[in-house]
mmCIF file of the C-alpha atoms, coordinates in Angstrom:
data_MODEL
# 
_entry.id   MODEL 
# 
loop_
_atom_site.group_PDB 
_atom_site.id 
_atom_site.type_symbol 
_atom_site.label_atom_id 
_atom_site.label_alt_id 
_atom_site.label_comp_id 
_atom_site.label_asym_id 
_atom_site.label_entity_id 
_atom_site.label_seq_id 
_atom_site.pdbx_PDB_ins_code 
_atom_site.Cartn_x 
_atom_site.Cartn_y 
_atom_site.Cartn_z 
_atom_site.occupancy 
_atom_site.B_iso_or_equiv 
_atom_site.pdbx_formal_charge 
_atom_site.auth_seq_id 
_atom_site.auth_comp_id 
_atom_site.auth_asym_id 
_atom_site.auth_atom_id 
_atom_site.pdbx_PDB_model_num 
ATOM 1  C CA . MET A 1 1  ? -73.216  4.785   -45.867 1.00 0.00 ? 1  MET A CA 1 
ATOM 2  C CA . ALA A 1 2  ? -71.053  6.286   -43.980 1.00 0.00 ? 2  ALA A CA 1 
ATOM 3  C CA . THR A 1 3  ? -68.522  5.003   -41.447 1.00 0.00 ? 3  THR A CA 1 
ATOM 4  C CA . PRO A 1 4  ? -69.776  6.475   -37.926 1.00 0.00 ? 4  PRO A CA 1 
ATOM 5  C CA . GLN A 1 5  ? -66.387  8.867   -35.957 1.00 0.00 ? 5  GLN A CA 1 
ATOM 6  C CA . ARG A 1 6  ? -64.360  7.041   -34.072 1.00 0.00 ? 6  ARG A CA 1 
ATOM 7  C CA . THR A 1 7  ? -61.841  8.612   -31.168 1.00 0.00 ? 7  THR A CA 1 
ATOM 8  C CA . LYS A 1 8  ? -59.021  6.473   -29.690 1.00 0.00 ? 8  LYS A CA 1 
ATOM 9  C CA . PHE A 1 9  ? -58.314  5.838   -25.980 1.00 0.00 ? 9  PHE A CA 1 
ATOM 10 C CA . ALA A 1 10 ? -56.188  3.974   -24.215 1.00 0.00 ? 10 ALA A CA 1 
ATOM 11 C CA . THR A 1 11 ? -56.658  2.175   -21.274 1.00 0.00 ? 11 THR A CA 1 
ATOM 12 C CA . GLN A 1 12 ? -55.476  -1.157  -19.225 1.00 0.00 ? 12 GLN A CA 1 
ATOM 13 C CA . VAL A 1 13 ? -57.789  -4.264  -18.344 1.00 0.00 ? 13 VAL A CA 1 
ATOM 14 C CA . ASP A 1 14 ? -56.868  -6.974  -16.696 1.00 0.00 ? 14 ASP A CA 1 
ATOM 15 C CA . PRO A 1 15 ? -55.424  -9.933  -19.589 1.00 0.00 ? 15 PRO A CA 1 
ATOM 16 C CA . LYS A 1 16 ? -58.459  -12.778 -18.125 1.00 0.00 ? 16 LYS A CA 1 
ATOM 17 C CA . VAL A 1 17 ? -61.037  -10.155 -18.986 1.00 0.00 ? 17 VAL A CA 1 
ATOM 18 C CA . LEU A 1 18 ? -59.429  -8.734  -21.938 1.00 0.00 ? 18 LEU A CA 1 
ATOM 19 C CA . GLU A 1 19 ? -59.179  -13.039 -23.532 1.00 0.00 ? 19 GLU A CA 1 
ATOM 20 C CA . ALA A 1 20 ? -62.312  -13.985 -22.899 1.00 0.00 ? 20 ALA A CA 1 
ATOM 21 C CA . VAL A 1 21 ? -62.980  -10.373 -25.082 1.00 0.00 ? 21 VAL A CA 1 
ATOM 22 C CA . ARG A 1 22 ? -61.218  -11.988 -27.281 1.00 0.00 ? 22 ARG A CA 1 
ATOM 23 C CA . ASP A 1 23 ? -62.789  -15.626 -27.463 1.00 0.00 ? 23 ASP A CA 1 
ATOM 24 C CA . LEU A 1 24 ? -65.992  -13.543 -27.632 1.00 0.00 ? 24 LEU A CA 1 
ATOM 25 C CA . ALA A 1 25 ? -65.312  -12.037 -30.667 1.00 0.00 ? 25 ALA A CA 1 
ATOM 26 C CA . ARG A 1 26 ? -63.686  -14.763 -32.250 1.00 0.00 ? 26 ARG A CA 1 
ATOM 27 C CA . GLN A 1 27 ? -66.706  -16.789 -31.786 1.00 0.00 ? 27 GLN A CA 1 
ATOM 28 C CA . GLU A 1 28 ? -69.089  -14.067 -32.429 1.00 0.00 ? 28 GLU A CA 1 
ATOM 29 C CA . GLY A 1 29 ? -67.174  -13.414 -36.046 1.00 0.00 ? 29 GLY A CA 1 
ATOM 30 C CA . ARG A 1 30 ? -66.950  -9.825  -34.941 1.00 0.00 ? 30 ARG A CA 1 
ATOM 31 C CA . GLN A 1 31 ? -64.793  -7.013  -34.367 1.00 0.00 ? 31 GLN A CA 1 
ATOM 32 C CA . LEU A 1 32 ? -63.106  -6.236  -30.652 1.00 0.00 ? 32 LEU A CA 1 
ATOM 33 C CA . GLN A 1 33 ? -64.087  -2.836  -31.270 1.00 0.00 ? 33 GLN A CA 1 
ATOM 34 C CA . ALA A 1 34 ? -67.601  -4.127  -31.615 1.00 0.00 ? 34 ALA A CA 1 
ATOM 35 C CA . LEU A 1 35 ? -67.611  -5.563  -28.603 1.00 0.00 ? 35 LEU A CA 1 
ATOM 36 C CA . VAL A 1 36 ? -66.592  -2.937  -26.395 1.00 0.00 ? 36 VAL A CA 1 
ATOM 37 C CA . ASP A 1 37 ? -68.600  -0.173  -28.177 1.00 0.00 ? 37 ASP A CA 1 
ATOM 38 C CA . GLU A 1 38 ? -71.089  -2.555  -26.945 1.00 0.00 ? 38 GLU A CA 1 
ATOM 39 C CA . ALA A 1 39 ? -69.837  -3.240  -23.187 1.00 0.00 ? 39 ALA A CA 1 
ATOM 40 C CA . LEU A 1 40 ? -70.149  0.750   -23.460 1.00 0.00 ? 40 LEU A CA 1 
ATOM 41 C CA . ALA A 1 41 ? -73.411  1.618   -24.435 1.00 0.00 ? 41 ALA A CA 1 
ATOM 42 C CA . ASP A 1 42 ? -74.929  -1.384  -22.066 1.00 0.00 ? 42 ASP A CA 1 
ATOM 43 C CA . LEU A 1 43 ? -73.245  0.257   -18.809 1.00 0.00 ? 43 LEU A CA 1 
ATOM 44 C CA . ILE A 1 44 ? -74.198  3.580   -20.210 1.00 0.00 ? 44 ILE A CA 1 
ATOM 45 C CA . GLU A 1 45 ? -77.723  2.176   -20.190 1.00 0.00 ? 45 GLU A CA 1 
ATOM 46 C CA . ASN A 1 46 ? -77.868  0.258   -17.001 1.00 0.00 ? 46 ASN A CA 1 
ATOM 47 C CA . ARG A 1 47 ? -76.438  3.469   -14.864 1.00 0.00 ? 47 ARG A CA 1 
ATOM 48 C CA . ARG A 1 48 ? -78.851  5.650   -16.205 1.00 0.00 ? 48 ARG A CA 1 
ATOM 49 C CA . GLN A 1 49 ? -81.668  2.666   -15.663 1.00 0.00 ? 49 GLN A CA 1 
ATOM 50 C CA . SER A 1 50 ? -80.618  1.916   -11.842 1.00 0.00 ? 50 SER A CA 1 
ATOM 51 C CA . GLN A 1 51 ? -80.999  6.577   -11.496 1.00 0.00 ? 51 GLN A CA 1 
ATOM 52 C CA . PRO A 1 52 ? -84.436  7.964   -10.633 1.00 0.00 ? 52 PRO A CA 1 
ATOM 53 C CA . ARG A 1 53 ? -85.462  10.231  -13.791 1.00 0.00 ? 53 ARG A CA 1 
ATOM 54 C CA . PRO A 1 54 ? -84.737  14.147  -12.337 1.00 0.00 ? 54 PRO A CA 1 
ATOM 55 C CA . SER A 1 55 ? -88.761  14.789  -13.190 1.00 0.00 ? 55 SER A CA 1 
ATOM 56 C CA . VAL A 1 56 ? -89.525  11.317  -11.503 1.00 0.00 ? 56 VAL A CA 1 
ATOM 57 C CA . MET A 1 57 ? -87.425  13.251  -8.163  1.00 0.00 ? 57 MET A CA 1 
ATOM 58 C CA . ALA A 1 58 ? -88.862  16.420  -8.412  1.00 0.00 ? 58 ALA A CA 1 
ATOM 59 C CA . LEU A 1 59 ? -92.464  15.260  -8.156  1.00 0.00 ? 59 LEU A CA 1 
ATOM 60 C CA . TYR A 1 60 ? -91.624  12.670  -5.715  1.00 0.00 ? 60 TYR A CA 1 
ATOM 61 C CA . GLN A 1 61 ? -89.494  15.337  -4.087  1.00 0.00 ? 61 GLN A CA 1 
ATOM 62 C CA . ALA A 1 62 ? -92.945  17.729  -3.931  1.00 0.00 ? 62 ALA A CA 1 
ATOM 63 C CA . SER A 1 63 ? -95.255  14.742  -2.580  1.00 0.00 ? 63 SER A CA 1 
ATOM 64 C CA . HIS A 1 64 ? -93.602  14.114  0.456   1.00 0.00 ? 64 HIS A CA 1 
ATOM 65 C CA . GLU A 1 65 ? -93.206  18.338  0.912   1.00 0.00 ? 65 GLU A CA 1 
ATOM 66 C CA . THR A 1 66 ? -96.998  18.320  0.308   1.00 0.00 ? 66 THR A CA 1 
ATOM 67 C CA . PHE A 1 67 ? -98.235  15.262  2.206   1.00 0.00 ? 67 PHE A CA 1 
ATOM 68 C CA . ALA A 1 68 ? -95.766  14.354  4.551   1.00 0.00 ? 68 ALA A CA 1 
ATOM 69 C CA . PRO A 1 69 ? -98.164  14.697  7.517   1.00 0.00 ? 69 PRO A CA 1 
ATOM 70 C CA . LEU A 1 70 ? -99.831  12.394  5.897   1.00 0.00 ? 70 LEU A CA 1 
ATOM 71 C CA . TYR A 1 71 ? -97.637  9.784   5.019   1.00 0.00 ? 71 TYR A CA 1 
ATOM 72 C CA . ARG A 1 72 ? -95.711  10.339  8.638   1.00 0.00 ? 72 ARG A CA 1 
ATOM 73 C CA . LYS A 1 73 ? -99.510  9.253   9.436   1.00 0.00 ? 73 LYS A CA 1 
ATOM 74 C CA . LEU A 1 74 ? -100.418 6.090   7.702   1.00 0.00 ? 74 LEU A CA 1 
ATOM 75 C CA . ALA A 1 75 ? -96.412  5.170   7.949   1.00 0.00 ? 75 ALA A CA 1 
ATOM 76 C CA . GLU A 1 76 ? -97.782  4.694   12.354  1.00 0.00 ? 76 GLU A CA 1 
# 
């Protein structure tokens, strides 16, 4: 199996957060990099799920354009 390509990058993190992640990696018997990969993937997925899909928003907007008078009546 081929090793996934990696890109190095530099950043800074709160020392307490870094120590907690290192402790977690030790407890789980995993490498720090594996936890960083998992955390970033989770962040991306959570952000994507918190935003409506563009196709859903387009249908929602079209619905408002078509049924605006009805929605106003229902709101009364």
